[in-house]
Short mmCIF file of C-alpha atoms and ligand atoms in Angstrom, two decimals:
data_model
loop_
_atom_site.label_atom_id
_atom_site.label_comp_id
_atom_site.label_asym_id
_atom_site.label_seq_id
_atom_site.Cartn_x
_atom_site.Cartn_y
_atom_site.Cartn_z
CA MET A 85 10.59 -7.88 -18.28
CA ALA A 86 13.65 -8.21 -16.11
CA ALA A 87 14.35 -11.96 -15.94
CA THR A 88 14.77 -12.65 -12.29
CA LEU A 89 13.77 -15.82 -10.38
CA PRO A 90 10.88 -15.28 -7.94
CA LEU A 91 13.33 -15.20 -5.09
CA SER A 92 12.62 -16.20 -1.56
CA PRO A 93 12.36 -12.70 -0.04
CA ILE A 94 15.15 -13.58 2.33
CA ASN A 95 18.07 -11.77 0.81
CA GLN A 96 21.77 -12.76 0.67
CA PRO A 97 23.04 -9.65 2.35
CA HIS A 98 26.69 -10.42 1.65
CA LEU A 99 25.88 -10.45 -2.07
CA CYS A 100 23.18 -7.81 -2.26
CA PRO A 101 24.01 -4.10 -2.36
CA ARG A 102 22.84 -1.82 0.39
CA SER A 103 19.59 0.03 -0.34
CA ARG A 104 19.66 3.77 -0.89
CA PHE A 105 17.50 4.23 2.18
CA GLY A 106 19.64 5.34 5.14
CA ASN A 107 18.31 2.52 7.29
CA ASN A 108 20.26 -0.13 5.42
CA ALA A 109 17.12 -1.55 3.95
CA LEU A 110 18.17 -4.48 1.81
CA THR A 111 16.56 -4.98 -1.55
CA THR A 112 15.96 -8.13 -3.62
CA HIS A 113 18.44 -7.07 -6.31
CA ARG A 114 18.22 -8.62 -9.79
CA PHE A 115 22.00 -9.16 -9.75
CA CYS A 116 21.59 -11.43 -6.76
CA SER A 117 19.07 -13.69 -8.45
CA PRO A 118 20.24 -17.31 -8.96
CA ASN A 119 19.49 -16.90 -12.67
CA PHE A 120 22.11 -14.17 -12.94
CA LEU A 121 24.64 -16.03 -10.85
CA ILE A 122 24.62 -19.32 -12.79
CA SER A 123 25.37 -17.49 -16.04
CA SER A 124 28.13 -15.39 -14.63
CA PRO A 125 31.65 -16.09 -16.02
CA CYS A 126 33.05 -17.05 -12.62
CA PHE A 127 30.36 -19.70 -12.23
CA ILE A 128 31.09 -21.00 -15.73
CA GLY A 129 34.83 -21.10 -15.09
CA LEU A 130 34.41 -22.84 -11.78
CA THR A 131 32.03 -25.48 -13.00
CA GLY A 132 33.36 -26.02 -16.54
CA MET A 133 29.80 -26.12 -17.74
CA GLY A 134 30.60 -25.95 -21.44
CA SER A 135 31.39 -23.30 -24.08
CA ALA A 136 30.25 -19.72 -23.64
CA SER A 137 27.86 -19.95 -26.62
CA GLN A 138 26.25 -23.09 -25.16
CA LEU A 139 25.83 -21.35 -21.85
CA ARG A 140 24.47 -18.19 -23.46
CA ALA A 141 21.83 -20.37 -25.18
CA ARG A 142 21.06 -22.06 -21.87
CA HIS A 143 20.94 -18.71 -20.10
CA SER A 144 18.40 -17.28 -22.58
CA LEU A 145 16.30 -20.44 -22.23
CA ILE A 146 16.35 -20.15 -18.44
CA SER A 147 15.68 -16.40 -18.63
CA SER A 148 12.62 -16.85 -20.80
CA ALA A 149 11.33 -19.63 -18.58
CA VAL A 150 11.84 -17.50 -15.50
CA ALA A 151 10.16 -14.50 -17.16
CA THR A 152 7.17 -16.66 -18.13
CA ASN A 153 7.04 -18.05 -14.61
CA SER A 154 7.01 -14.56 -13.08
CA LEU A 155 4.38 -13.35 -15.56
CA LEU A 156 1.99 -16.23 -14.75
CA HIS A 157 2.70 -15.77 -11.03
CA ASP A 158 1.83 -12.06 -11.13
CA VAL A 159 -1.26 -12.55 -13.33
CA ALA A 160 -2.59 -15.06 -10.82
CA ALA A 161 -1.80 -12.80 -7.87
CA THR A 162 -3.53 -9.88 -9.62
CA VAL A 163 -6.67 -11.92 -10.24
CA ALA A 164 -6.67 -13.09 -6.60
CA VAL A 165 -6.38 -9.53 -5.21
CA LEU A 166 -9.02 -8.22 -7.63
CA GLY A 167 -11.33 -10.95 -6.39
CA GLY A 168 -10.55 -10.04 -2.80
CA ALA A 169 -11.40 -6.41 -3.49
CA TYR A 170 -14.72 -7.31 -5.06
CA ALA A 171 -15.59 -9.74 -2.22
CA LEU A 172 -14.75 -7.12 0.41
CA VAL A 173 -17.11 -4.49 -1.02
CA LEU A 174 -19.83 -7.10 -1.60
CA SER A 175 -19.53 -8.38 1.99
CA PHE A 176 -19.98 -4.95 3.54
CA GLU A 177 -22.84 -4.15 1.20
CA SER A 178 -24.53 -7.31 2.40
CA LEU A 179 -23.95 -6.43 6.05
CA THR A 180 -25.36 -2.94 5.41
CA LYS A 181 -28.35 -4.27 3.50
CA ARG A 182 -29.17 -6.66 6.34
CA ASN A 183 -28.79 -3.76 8.84
CA VAL A 184 -25.98 -5.61 10.65
CA ILE A 185 -23.91 -2.41 10.52
CA GLN A 186 -24.77 1.21 9.56
CA GLN A 187 -23.73 2.47 6.13
CA ARG A 188 -21.39 5.04 7.71
CA LEU A 189 -19.53 2.39 9.69
CA SER A 190 -19.51 0.09 6.65
CA ARG A 191 -17.83 2.80 4.61
CA LYS A 192 -15.17 3.44 7.26
CA LEU A 193 -14.43 -0.29 7.63
CA VAL A 194 -14.06 -0.59 3.81
CA HIS A 195 -11.80 2.47 3.99
CA ILE A 196 -9.63 0.87 6.70
CA LEU A 197 -9.56 -2.71 5.44
CA SER A 198 -9.17 -2.18 1.65
CA GLY A 199 -5.82 -0.44 1.83
CA LEU A 200 -4.40 -2.47 4.70
CA LEU A 201 -5.34 -5.82 3.12
CA PHE A 202 -3.95 -4.53 -0.20
CA VAL A 203 -0.52 -3.73 1.29
CA LEU A 204 -0.51 -7.04 3.24
CA ALA A 205 -1.12 -8.89 -0.06
CA TRP A 206 2.00 -7.49 -1.80
CA PRO A 207 4.17 -10.55 -0.89
CA ILE A 208 1.99 -12.85 -3.00
CA PHE A 209 3.35 -11.20 -6.14
CA SER A 210 6.53 -12.44 -7.73
CA GLY A 211 10.05 -11.18 -7.09
CA SER A 212 10.28 -9.53 -10.49
CA SER A 213 10.85 -5.79 -10.71
CA GLU A 214 7.61 -5.45 -12.67
CA ALA A 215 5.47 -7.12 -9.98
CA ARG A 216 4.57 -3.77 -8.46
CA TYR A 217 2.84 -2.75 -11.65
CA PHE A 218 0.67 -5.88 -11.58
CA ALA A 219 -0.23 -4.94 -7.97
CA ALA A 220 -0.95 -1.33 -9.03
CA PHE A 221 -3.35 -2.72 -11.67
CA VAL A 222 -5.78 -3.60 -8.84
CA PRO A 223 -6.43 -0.01 -7.66
CA LEU A 224 -6.37 1.10 -11.30
CA VAL A 225 -9.24 -1.27 -12.17
CA ASN A 226 -11.16 -0.22 -9.05
CA GLY A 227 -10.57 3.43 -9.97
CA LEU A 228 -12.05 2.83 -13.41
CA ARG A 229 -14.95 1.02 -11.74
CA LEU A 230 -15.57 4.07 -9.52
CA VAL A 231 -15.41 6.46 -12.52
CA ILE A 232 -17.76 4.33 -14.65
CA ASN A 233 -20.29 4.05 -11.80
CA GLY A 234 -19.83 7.66 -10.71
CA LEU A 235 -20.60 8.90 -14.24
CA SER A 236 -23.04 6.25 -15.34
CA VAL A 237 -26.80 6.48 -15.66
CA SER A 238 -27.31 3.05 -14.03
CA PRO A 239 -24.59 2.88 -11.32
CA ASN A 240 -23.81 -0.22 -9.31
CA SER A 241 -25.85 0.06 -6.12
CA THR A 242 -23.61 -2.35 -4.22
CA LEU A 243 -20.64 -0.07 -4.69
CA ILE A 244 -22.66 3.07 -3.82
CA LYS A 245 -24.10 1.55 -0.66
CA SER A 246 -20.64 0.45 0.56
CA VAL A 247 -18.51 3.47 -0.14
CA THR A 248 -20.66 6.67 -0.26
CA ARG A 249 -21.91 8.89 2.54
CA GLU A 250 -25.28 9.88 1.07
CA GLY A 251 -25.82 7.28 -1.66
CA ARG A 252 -25.13 9.67 -4.54
CA PRO A 253 -23.22 8.09 -7.45
CA GLU A 254 -21.11 11.20 -7.99
CA GLU A 255 -19.66 10.75 -4.53
CA LEU A 256 -17.66 7.83 -6.00
CA LEU A 257 -15.61 10.43 -7.92
CA GLU A 258 -14.49 12.15 -4.71
CA GLY A 259 -13.03 10.38 -1.61
CA PRO A 260 -13.19 6.84 -2.97
CA LEU A 261 -11.47 7.73 -6.24
CA PHE A 262 -8.71 9.69 -4.50
CA TYR A 263 -8.35 6.74 -2.12
CA VAL A 264 -7.69 4.17 -4.86
CA LEU A 265 -5.28 6.59 -6.61
CA ALA A 266 -3.34 6.81 -3.34
CA LEU A 267 -3.18 3.01 -3.24
CA LEU A 268 -1.88 2.95 -6.80
CA MET A 269 0.82 5.50 -5.92
CA SER A 270 1.83 3.56 -2.81
CA ALA A 271 2.19 0.33 -4.80
CA VAL A 272 4.82 2.00 -6.99
CA PHE A 273 7.02 2.49 -3.88
CA TRP A 274 6.53 -1.28 -3.35
CA ARG A 275 7.91 -3.73 -0.76
CA GLU A 276 11.47 -2.47 -0.65
CA SER A 277 10.56 1.01 0.60
CA PRO A 278 8.89 2.03 3.88
CA ILE A 279 7.32 5.06 2.15
CA GLY A 280 4.33 3.50 0.40
CA MET A 281 3.33 1.24 3.27
CA ILE A 282 3.51 4.06 5.86
CA SER A 283 1.39 6.20 3.52
CA LEU A 284 -1.32 3.52 3.48
CA ALA A 285 -1.06 2.95 7.23
CA MET A 286 -1.80 6.64 7.85
CA MET A 287 -4.51 7.05 5.20
CA CYS A 288 -6.33 3.79 5.82
CA GLY A 289 -5.52 2.91 9.43
CA GLY A 290 -4.95 6.35 10.95
CA ASP A 291 -7.51 8.47 9.10
CA GLY A 292 -10.10 5.68 9.19
CA ILE A 293 -9.82 5.24 12.96
CA ALA A 294 -9.86 9.01 13.46
CA ASP A 295 -13.36 9.12 11.99
CA ILE A 296 -14.68 6.29 14.15
CA MET A 297 -13.09 7.50 17.41
CA GLY A 298 -13.73 11.17 16.67
CA ARG A 299 -17.43 10.68 16.07
CA LYS A 300 -17.73 8.56 19.23
CA PHE A 301 -15.46 10.45 21.66
CA GLY A 302 -14.80 13.79 19.91
CA SER A 303 -16.45 16.27 22.27
CA ALA A 304 -13.27 18.29 22.75
CA LYS A 305 -12.76 19.98 19.40
CA ILE A 306 -9.44 21.21 17.97
CA PRO A 307 -9.28 25.03 18.37
CA TYR A 308 -8.34 25.76 14.76
CA ASN A 309 -10.78 23.24 13.28
CA PRO A 310 -14.07 22.60 15.16
CA ARG A 311 -14.92 19.85 12.66
CA LYS A 312 -12.10 17.74 14.05
CA SER A 313 -11.48 16.63 17.62
CA TRP A 314 -8.54 15.81 19.89
CA ALA A 315 -9.85 12.26 20.29
CA GLY A 316 -9.90 11.74 16.54
CA SER A 317 -6.48 13.18 15.96
CA ILE A 318 -4.82 11.42 18.88
CA SER A 319 -6.36 8.14 17.65
CA MET A 320 -5.03 8.83 14.18
CA PHE A 321 -1.52 9.34 15.50
CA ILE A 322 -1.53 6.27 17.75
CA PHE A 323 -3.13 3.81 15.34
CA GLY A 324 -1.26 5.20 12.36
CA PHE A 325 2.05 4.86 14.20
CA PHE A 326 1.50 1.30 15.37
CA ILE A 327 0.05 0.10 12.05
CA SER A 328 3.09 1.63 10.30
CA ILE A 329 5.49 -0.14 12.68
CA GLY A 330 3.56 -3.35 12.21
CA LEU A 331 3.83 -3.13 8.40
CA LEU A 332 7.57 -2.36 8.64
CA TYR A 333 8.03 -5.35 10.94
CA TYR A 334 5.97 -7.55 8.60
CA TYR A 335 8.10 -6.68 5.57
CA SER A 336 11.29 -6.88 7.60
CA SER A 337 10.40 -10.38 8.83
CA LEU A 338 9.76 -11.41 5.18
CA GLY A 339 13.23 -10.10 4.24
CA TYR A 340 12.16 -7.19 2.07
CA LEU A 341 13.35 -4.48 4.54
CA ASN A 342 16.16 -4.41 7.05
CA MET A 343 15.25 -1.43 9.19
CA ASN A 344 17.57 0.23 11.68
CA TRP A 345 15.05 -0.03 14.53
CA GLU A 346 17.05 2.32 16.79
CA THR A 347 16.00 5.20 14.56
CA THR A 348 12.89 3.81 12.82
CA PHE A 349 10.55 4.42 15.76
CA GLN A 350 11.45 8.11 15.93
CA ARG A 351 11.18 8.51 12.15
CA VAL A 352 7.76 6.83 12.03
CA ALA A 353 6.60 9.01 14.97
CA ILE A 354 7.62 12.13 13.09
CA VAL A 355 5.83 10.98 9.91
CA SER A 356 2.73 10.02 11.93
CA MET A 357 2.68 13.46 13.56
CA VAL A 358 2.99 15.24 10.22
CA ALA A 359 0.12 13.20 8.74
CA THR A 360 -2.05 13.77 11.83
CA VAL A 361 -1.52 17.51 11.81
CA VAL A 362 -2.27 17.74 8.06
CA GLU A 363 -5.44 15.75 8.55
CA SER A 364 -6.57 18.04 11.35
CA LEU A 365 -6.24 21.18 9.24
CA PRO A 366 -9.44 22.97 8.09
CA ILE A 367 -8.72 22.28 4.41
CA THR A 368 -11.14 19.39 3.78
CA ASP A 369 -13.34 21.59 1.62
CA GLN A 370 -10.39 22.45 -0.60
CA VAL A 371 -8.37 19.18 -0.51
CA ASP A 372 -9.78 15.76 0.30
CA ASP A 373 -8.08 13.93 3.19
CA ASN A 374 -7.37 11.04 0.81
CA VAL A 375 -5.12 13.42 -1.11
CA SER A 376 -3.55 15.56 1.64
CA VAL A 377 -2.81 12.71 4.10
CA PRO A 378 -0.99 10.32 1.66
CA LEU A 379 0.92 13.10 -0.06
CA ALA A 380 2.06 14.65 3.28
CA THR A 381 2.99 11.17 4.55
CA ILE A 382 4.97 10.32 1.41
CA LEU A 383 6.90 13.62 1.58
CA ALA A 384 7.62 13.31 5.30
CA ALA A 385 8.59 9.67 4.99
CA TYR A 386 10.86 10.38 2.02
CA LEU A 387 12.65 13.12 4.02
CA CYS A 388 12.88 11.01 7.16
CA PHE A 389 13.97 7.71 5.60
CA GLU A 390 15.90 8.96 2.55
CA TYR A 391 18.45 10.98 4.44
C1 LIG B 479 -14.78 4.05 1.19
C2 LIG B 479 -13.47 4.24 0.57
C3 LIG B 479 -12.92 5.49 0.44
C4 LIG B 479 -13.61 6.73 0.88
O1 LIG B 479 -12.77 7.32 1.91
P1 LIG B 479 -13.38 8.56 2.75
O2 LIG B 479 -13.97 9.51 1.78
O3 LIG B 479 -14.31 8.00 3.70
O4 LIG B 479 -12.17 9.14 3.40
C5 LIG B 479 -12.69 3.03 0.08
C6 LIG B 479 -13.05 2.65 -1.36
C7 LIG B 479 -12.52 1.25 -1.67
C8 LIG B 479 -12.64 0.84 -3.12
C9 LIG B 479 -14.05 0.90 -3.63
C10 LIG B 479 -12.07 -0.58 -3.30
C11 LIG B 479 -10.54 -0.56 -3.22
C12 LIG B 479 -9.97 -1.97 -3.33
C13 LIG B 479 -8.44 -1.97 -3.29
C14 LIG B 479 -7.89 -1.19 -4.45
C15 LIG B 479 -7.88 -3.40 -3.29
C16 LIG B 479 -8.22 -4.15 -2.01
C17 LIG B 479 -7.66 -5.56 -2.08
C18 LIG B 479 -7.76 -6.32 -0.81
C19 LIG B 479 -7.12 -7.71 -0.95
C20 LIG B 479 -9.17 -6.45 -0.29
N1 CDP B 480 -9.24 14.19 13.47
C1 CDP B 480 -10.54 13.87 13.35
C2 CDP B 480 -11.06 13.27 12.16
C3 CDP B 480 -12.43 12.99 12.10
N2 CDP B 480 -13.23 13.26 13.15
C4 CDP B 480 -14.67 12.93 13.15
O1 CDP B 480 -14.96 12.11 12.02
C5 CDP B 480 -15.87 12.81 11.12
C6 CDP B 480 -15.50 12.52 9.68
O2 CDP B 480 -14.17 12.93 9.49
P1 CDP B 480 -13.67 13.29 8.01
O3 CDP B 480 -14.43 14.50 7.56
O4 CDP B 480 -12.19 13.38 8.04
O5 CDP B 480 -14.20 12.02 7.24
P2 CDP B 480 -13.59 11.43 5.91
O6 CDP B 480 -13.31 12.58 4.99
O7 CDP B 480 -12.26 10.81 6.37
O8 CDP B 480 -14.61 10.48 5.43
C7 CDP B 480 -15.71 14.28 11.45
O9 CDP B 480 -16.85 15.02 11.14
C8 CDP B 480 -15.50 14.20 12.99
O10 CDP B 480 -16.74 14.00 13.60
C9 CDP B 480 -12.72 13.84 14.33
O11 CDP B 480 -13.45 14.10 15.29
N3 CDP B 480 -11.38 14.14 14.37
#
């Protein structure tokens, strides 16, 4: 594990290298961590803190303490987010069981909230470079839960009621499973890249809202796909765009990103348009939206923000 202090996400731009993303996104670089700096030769020379071997011993002691601190921090954050995921599904199952909301709306709200709350929770993990893998463990566990219940003889009815269309256990192996795999993939891009967060904004916020608005106001159908409507697609573009901008602003305000806002709005608009067009295509029978939308978004975002 890379020994880096769980840094305040506010970077020291004059010390930290520029990110490889063209928008000058700053990254919390391990060579800018206080732990690295206090053991650097210039610091030693300036402060006369003792012989090099003494300082090497002190550095290794500090490094192992920092690594242990980050490990405990990330384990606690993982447990907290896993608990949040379980509580979210349980809450909507209870609302559905008590007929407060319909099962179809419950599923869509779980679809919208799970991913967005997951990406909003990323800052509670440590500043170590391995933190993203602890975060990715959450969708991994939920994916295994979906597979076990989708294949099992005695599936968990709470899960089925909250995330399936028709209450069939095997449905868990379709949209919901692809959904959590998309969350896992987005977590690997992590806090220092706009790509993963925009992917979740479009899949969770955009595609989720498209369903709700399309079912309610979708009388005018799209010519090349009568199963989708202009209302649904326009809603996906608008909500996906603003949720993406909101997430980029959130992570910029926490110091993880330093976006060039003069170009970011256009780039996000392009990515949102690509995701919306892909979602509207008549390919749902071949490729689930929870596969096509995140993959299209990641590719478009990579091209728009990488160069
Ligand atoms: C209903 C879901 C997907 C189906 O989508 P679609 O077919 O309607 O397009 C969502 C399934 C959610 C899953 C069971 C739970 C995922 C939890 C997530 C990994 C972590 C959330 C943490 C947060 C703090 C609540
Ligand atoms: N662009 C869109 C997307 C969905 N919808 C509406 O939402 C319903 C569900 O959409 P979907 O098949 O994408 O649902 P999921 O696969 O996202 O669960 C569609 O049958 C339409 O009634 C729409 O009108 N326009």
